[in-house]
PDB file of C-alpha atoms in Angstrom:
ATOM      1  CA  MET A1072      96.302  53.029 133.756  1.00 49.00           C
ATOM      2  CA  SER A1073      96.620  50.868 136.642  1.00 51.00           C
ATOM      3  CA  LEU A1074     100.244  50.681 138.512  1.00 58.00           C
ATOM      4  CA  THR A1075     100.709  47.965 142.113  1.00 61.00           C
ATOM      5  CA  LYS A1076     101.801  49.318 145.084  1.00 62.00           C
ATOM      6  CA  SER A1077     105.471  47.913 145.740  1.00 62.00           C
ATOM      7  CA  PRO A1078     106.025  45.920 149.245  1.00 63.00           C
ATOM      8  CA  PRO A1079     108.122  48.430 151.641  1.00 67.00           C
ATOM      9  CA  PRO A1080     111.178  46.605 151.443  1.00 68.00           C
ATOM     10  CA  ALA A1081     112.485  45.280 153.898  1.00 83.00           C
ATOM     11  CA  ARG A1082     114.204  46.647 156.821  1.00 94.00           C
ATOM     12  CA  ILE A1083     118.329  45.326 157.738  1.00 94.00           C
ATOM     13  CA  ILE A1084     118.425  44.483 161.509  1.00 94.00           C
ATOM     14  CA  HIS A1085     121.453  44.414 162.966  1.00 93.00           C
ATOM     15  CA  ASN A1086     120.712  43.730 167.294  1.00 95.00           C
ATOM     16  CA  ARG A1087     118.906  40.479 167.794  1.00 97.00           C
ATOM     17  CA  ILE A1088     117.367  42.114 171.071  1.00 97.00           C
ATOM     18  CA  GLU A1089     115.306  44.804 168.438  1.00 97.00           C
ATOM     19  CA  LEU A1090     114.629  41.852 166.283  1.00 98.00           C
ATOM     20  CA  THR A1091     113.358  39.415 168.457  1.00 98.00           C
ATOM     21  CA  ARG A1092     111.091  42.460 168.704  1.00 97.00           C
ATOM     22  CA  VAL A1093     110.457  42.908 165.783  1.00 97.00           C
ATOM     23  CA  VAL A1094     109.203  39.815 164.791  1.00 98.00           C
ATOM     24  CA  ASN A1095     107.184  38.880 168.298  1.00 98.00           C
ATOM     25  CA  GLU A1096     105.043  42.368 167.515  1.00 97.00           C
ATOM     26  CA  ALA A1097     104.208  40.457 164.250  1.00 98.00           C
ATOM     27  CA  ARG A1098     103.403  37.118 165.980  1.00 98.00           C
ATOM     28  CA  GLU A1099     101.442  38.712 168.040  1.00 98.00           C
ATOM     29  CA  LYS A1100      99.087  39.753 165.230  1.00 98.00           C
ATOM     30  CA  GLY A1101      98.929  36.708 163.899  1.00 98.00           C
ATOM     31  CA  ALA A1102     101.887  35.851 161.435  1.00 98.00           C
ATOM     32  CA  ARG A1103     104.293  32.981 160.799  1.00 98.00           C
ATOM     33  CA  ILE A1104     107.499  33.757 161.224  1.00 98.00           C
ATOM     34  CA  VAL A1105     110.266  31.896 158.755  1.00 98.00           C
ATOM     35  CA  LEU A1106     114.181  32.120 159.081  1.00 98.00           C
ATOM     36  CA  ALA A1107     116.796  30.863 155.579  1.00 98.00           C
ATOM     37  CA  ASN A1108     119.498  31.467 156.212  1.00 97.00           C
ATOM     38  CA  GLY A1109     123.156  31.694 154.311  1.00 96.00           C
ATOM     39  CA  CYS A1110     126.757  33.754 152.619  1.00 95.00           C
ATOM     40  CA  PHE A1111     124.325  34.851 149.983  1.00 95.00           C
ATOM     41  CA  ASP A1112     128.703  35.838 148.469  1.00 91.00           C
ATOM     42  CA  VAL A1113     127.220  36.096 144.428  1.00 87.00           C
ATOM     43  CA  LEU A1114     123.422  36.653 144.264  1.00 90.00           C
ATOM     44  CA  HIS A1115     123.110  33.931 141.845  1.00 89.00           C
ATOM     45  CA  VAL A1116     118.898  32.636 140.883  1.00 91.00           C
ATOM     46  CA  GLY A1117     119.100  29.172 143.063  1.00 91.00           C
ATOM     47  CA  HIS A1118     119.044  32.311 146.223  1.00 93.00           C
ATOM     48  CA  ILE A1119     116.140  33.879 144.968  1.00 95.00           C
ATOM     49  CA  ARG A1120     114.106  30.556 144.177  1.00 94.00           C
ATOM     50  CA  TYR A1121     115.196  29.136 147.986  1.00 96.00           C
ATOM     51  CA  LEU A1122     114.589  33.001 149.458  1.00 97.00           C
ATOM     52  CA  ALA A1123     110.695  32.551 147.424  1.00 97.00           C
ATOM     53  CA  GLY A1124     110.064  29.244 148.334  1.00 97.00           C
ATOM     54  CA  ALA A1125     111.183  30.178 152.613  1.00 98.00           C
ATOM     55  CA  LYS A1126     108.306  33.282 151.659  1.00 98.00           C
ATOM     56  CA  ALA A1127     105.894  30.435 150.904  1.00 98.00           C
ATOM     57  CA  LEU A1128     105.608  29.185 153.714  1.00 98.00           C
ATOM     58  CA  GLY A1129     104.517  32.080 156.456  1.00 98.00           C
ATOM     59  CA  ASP A1130     104.266  35.760 156.381  1.00 98.00           C
ATOM     60  CA  VAL A1131     107.730  37.061 157.888  1.00 98.00           C
ATOM     61  CA  LEU A1132     110.809  36.421 155.747  1.00 98.00           C
ATOM     62  CA  VAL A1133     113.957  36.497 158.448  1.00 98.00           C
ATOM     63  CA  VAL A1134     116.776  36.328 156.552  1.00 98.00           C
ATOM     64  CA  GLY A1135     120.113  35.465 158.420  1.00 98.00           C
ATOM     65  CA  ILE A1136     123.236  36.231 156.875  1.00 98.00           C
ATOM     66  CA  ASN A1137     126.827  35.268 157.280  1.00 97.00           C
ATOM     67  CA  SER A1138     128.960  37.183 159.064  1.00 97.00           C
ATOM     68  CA  ASP A1139     132.735  37.929 156.326  1.00 97.00           C
ATOM     69  CA  ARG A1140     134.178  36.953 159.683  1.00 97.00           C
ATOM     70  CA  GLN A1141     132.204  33.643 159.050  1.00 97.00           C
ATOM     71  CA  VAL A1142     131.945  33.041 155.386  1.00 96.00           C
ATOM     72  CA  ALA A1143     135.940  32.901 155.464  1.00 96.00           C
ATOM     73  CA  ARG A1144     135.949  30.310 157.827  1.00 95.00           C
ATOM     74  CA  LEU A1145     133.227  28.195 155.606  1.00 94.00           C
ATOM     75  CA  LYS A1146     133.766  28.923 151.953  1.00 90.00           C
ATOM     76  CA  GLY A1147     138.346  29.923 152.541  1.00 92.00           C
ATOM     77  CA  ALA A1148     141.001  32.251 150.984  1.00 91.00           C
ATOM     78  CA  GLY A1149     139.495  35.193 149.540  1.00 91.00           C
ATOM     79  CA  ARG A1150     135.600  35.055 150.178  1.00 93.00           C
ATOM     80  CA  PRO A1151     133.257  36.300 150.811  1.00 95.00           C
ATOM     81  CA  ILE A1152     133.786  38.638 147.712  1.00 93.00           C
ATOM     82  CA  MET A1153     131.257  41.215 148.730  1.00 94.00           C
ATOM     83  CA  GLY A1154     131.099  42.954 152.637  1.00 96.00           C
ATOM     84  CA  ALA A1155     128.286  42.187 155.030  1.00 97.00           C
ATOM     85  CA  GLU A1156     126.881  44.399 154.459  1.00 96.00           C
ATOM     86  CA  GLU A1157     126.425  44.549 151.374  1.00 96.00           C
ATOM     87  CA  ARG A1158     125.158  40.578 151.170  1.00 97.00           C
ATOM     88  CA  ALA A1159     122.261  42.616 153.287  1.00 96.00           C
ATOM     89  CA  GLU A1160     121.153  44.797 151.261  1.00 95.00           C
ATOM     90  CA  LEU A1161     121.259  43.242 148.191  1.00 95.00           C
ATOM     91  CA  VAL A1162     119.037  40.540 150.066  1.00 97.00           C
ATOM     92  CA  ALA A1163     117.171  42.973 151.843  1.00 96.00           C
ATOM     93  CA  ALA A1164     116.274  44.632 148.648  1.00 94.00           C
ATOM     94  CA  LEU A1165     114.442  41.357 147.481  1.00 95.00           C
ATOM     95  CA  GLN A1166     110.277  40.919 147.332  1.00 94.00           C
ATOM     96  CA  SER A1167     110.387  38.267 149.177  1.00 97.00           C
ATOM     97  CA  VAL A1168     112.760  39.446 152.221  1.00 97.00           C
ATOM     98  CA  ASP A1169     111.166  41.286 154.893  1.00 97.00           C
ATOM     99  CA  LEU A1170     114.026  41.372 158.208  1.00 98.00           C
ATOM    100  CA  VAL A1171     117.475  40.823 157.783  1.00 98.00           C
ATOM    101  CA  THR A1172     120.520  40.824 160.102  1.00 98.00           C
ATOM    102  CA  VAL A1173     124.236  39.748 159.991  1.00 98.00           C
ATOM    103  CA  PHE A1174     125.452  36.328 162.476  1.00 97.00           C
ATOM    104  CA  ASP A1175     128.275  35.939 163.598  1.00 97.00           C
ATOM    105  CA  GLU A1176     127.752  32.929 165.051  1.00 96.00           C
ATOM    106  CA  PRO A1177     129.584  29.276 163.529  1.00 94.00           C
ATOM    107  CA  THR A1178     125.416  28.405 162.858  1.00 94.00           C
ATOM    108  CA  VAL A1179     122.375  30.240 162.427  1.00 96.00           C
ATOM    109  CA  GLU A1180     121.523  27.736 166.644  1.00 97.00           C
ATOM    110  CA  ALA A1181     121.300  31.097 168.686  1.00 97.00           C
ATOM    111  CA  LEU A1182     118.561  32.857 165.521  1.00 98.00           C
ATOM    112  CA  LEU A1183     117.078  29.957 165.722  1.00 98.00           C
ATOM    113  CA  LEU A1184     116.452  30.369 169.325  1.00 98.00           C
ATOM    114  CA  ALA A1185     116.323  33.782 169.413  1.00 98.00           C
ATOM    115  CA  LEU A1186     113.518  34.663 166.501  1.00 98.00           C
ATOM    116  CA  LYS A1187     111.881  30.063 167.165  1.00 98.00           C
ATOM    117  CA  PRO A1188     109.894  31.192 164.011  1.00 98.00           C
ATOM    118  CA  GLU A1189     107.293  28.049 162.508  1.00 98.00           C
ATOM    119  CA  ASN A1190     109.244  27.536 160.174  1.00 98.00           C
ATOM    120  CA  HIS A1191     113.588  27.180 159.775  1.00 98.00           C
ATOM    121  CA  ALA A1192     113.886  26.962 155.234  1.00 98.00           C
ATOM    122  CA  LYS A1193     116.571  25.242 153.943  1.00 96.00           C
ATOM    123  CA  GLY A1194     118.569  24.635 150.689  1.00 93.00           C
ATOM    124  CA  THR A1195     117.638  21.210 148.799  1.00 91.00           C
ATOM    125  CA  ASP A1196     121.134  21.046 149.443  1.00 88.00           C
ATOM    126  CA  TYR A1197     119.802  18.909 152.712  1.00 91.00           C
ATOM    127  CA  THR A1198     117.083  16.660 153.770  1.00 91.00           C
ATOM    128  CA  GLU A1199     115.629  17.332 156.758  1.00 92.00           C
ATOM    129  CA  ASP A1200     117.138  14.543 158.403  1.00 92.00           C
ATOM    130  CA  SER A1201     120.543  16.441 157.257  1.00 93.00           C
ATOM    131  CA  VAL A1202     120.123  19.921 157.956  1.00 95.00           C
ATOM    132  CA  PRO A1203     122.676  20.718 160.862  1.00 94.00           C
ATOM    133  CA  GLU A1204     120.230  23.002 162.776  1.00 95.00           C
ATOM    134  CA  ARG A1205     117.345  20.021 163.181  1.00 96.00           C
ATOM    135  CA  ASP A1206     116.444  19.804 166.667  1.00 97.00           C
ATOM    136  CA  VAL A1207     117.038  22.919 167.397  1.00 98.00           C
ATOM    137  CA  VAL A1208     113.996  24.157 165.803  1.00 98.00           C
ATOM    138  CA  ARG A1209     112.117  21.020 166.608  1.00 97.00           C
ATOM    139  CA  SER A1210     113.324  21.855 170.034  1.00 97.00           C
ATOM    140  CA  TYR A1211     111.215  24.329 170.161  1.00 98.00           C
ATOM    141  CA  GLY A1212     108.093  23.547 168.081  1.00 98.00           C
ATOM    142  CA  GLY A1213     109.129  23.924 164.689  1.00 98.00           C
ATOM    143  CA  ARG A1214     109.188  22.652 161.070  1.00 97.00           C
ATOM    144  CA  VAL A1215     112.577  22.481 159.372  1.00 97.00           C
ATOM    145  CA  ALA A1216     111.379  22.968 155.609  1.00 97.00           C
ATOM    146  CA  ILE A1217     113.218  21.910 152.825  1.00 96.00           C
ATOM    147  CA  VAL A1218     112.831  24.498 149.678  1.00 96.00           C
ATOM    148  CA  GLY A1219     113.907  26.214 146.588  1.00 89.00           C
ATOM    149  CA  ASP A1220     115.389  24.258 143.501  1.00 81.00           C
ATOM    150  CA  PRO A1221     117.571  21.784 142.392  1.00 72.00           C
ATOM    151  CA  LYS A1222     120.745  22.798 143.963  1.00 67.00           C
ATOM    152  CA  ASP A1223     122.054  23.608 140.029  1.00 65.00           C
ATOM    153  CA  HIS A1224     123.486  26.545 141.561  1.00 61.00           C
ATOM    154  CA  SER A1225     126.869  26.818 143.080  1.00 62.00           C
ATOM    155  CA  THR A1226     128.681  31.034 144.064  1.00 61.00           C
ATOM    156  CA  THR A1227     132.409  28.391 143.881  1.00 59.00           C
ATOM    157  CA  GLU A1228     131.526  26.991 140.425  1.00 66.00           C
ATOM    158  CA  LEU A1229     130.091  30.649 139.779  1.00 59.00           C
ATOM    159  CA  ILE A1230     133.624  32.651 141.073  1.00 58.00           C
ATOM    160  CA  SER A1231     135.180  29.284 139.244  1.00 63.00           C
ATOM    161  CA  ARG A1232     133.151  30.533 135.735  1.00 59.00           C
ATOM    162  CA  LEU A1233     134.522  34.211 135.920  1.00 61.00           C
ATOM    163  CA  ALA A1234     138.002  32.950 136.745  1.00 66.00           C
ATOM    164  CA  ASP A1235     138.487  30.716 134.020  1.00 69.00           C
ATOM    165  CA  PRO A1236     135.038  31.246 130.695  1.00 59.00           C
ATOM    166  CA  GLU A1237     136.326  28.989 128.525  1.00 67.00           C
ATOM    167  CA  GLY A1238     136.373  26.405 131.061  1.00 57.00           C
ATOM    168  CA  PRO A1239     137.422  23.274 132.099  1.00 50.00           C
ATOM    169  CA  LYS A1240     140.041  22.680 129.022  1.00 48.00           C
ATOM    170  CA  GLN A1241     140.076  18.019 128.184  1.00 43.00           C
TER     171      GLN A1241
END
């Protein structure tokens, strides 16, 4: 019986200078860099498909995870469900992911400018023209790509269903 070797686990790098160094070293060896980002508050199949689609765009997939403070700002009271370290660990365990970082800025623009990925992957709830960071990505010659399956998975909806498993009352 032949066992295939598993890829090494993704690295979680909090220091932006260190992350930039690691990404630049990979790029110098010919790797194409992809950046995906999100809250990843309760991991679901939509996240898995989004990240797999992002990985298909290049060689090194970096995932930026919104900090707890930013998730609360974006999603409202009671969020995040899990802290940033737990969310980063879960995302880092995925086969498609190579590097994970947590960012505390309101948008991913500073991370994009630091890493300058060849591709910035966003989910299907966007179009290439509606991605808020599109001008930043284009300013350094990068490309915005829409990946994943149709946006019919939602952490907010999942939480709602868990709170009321019988669903909406008629």
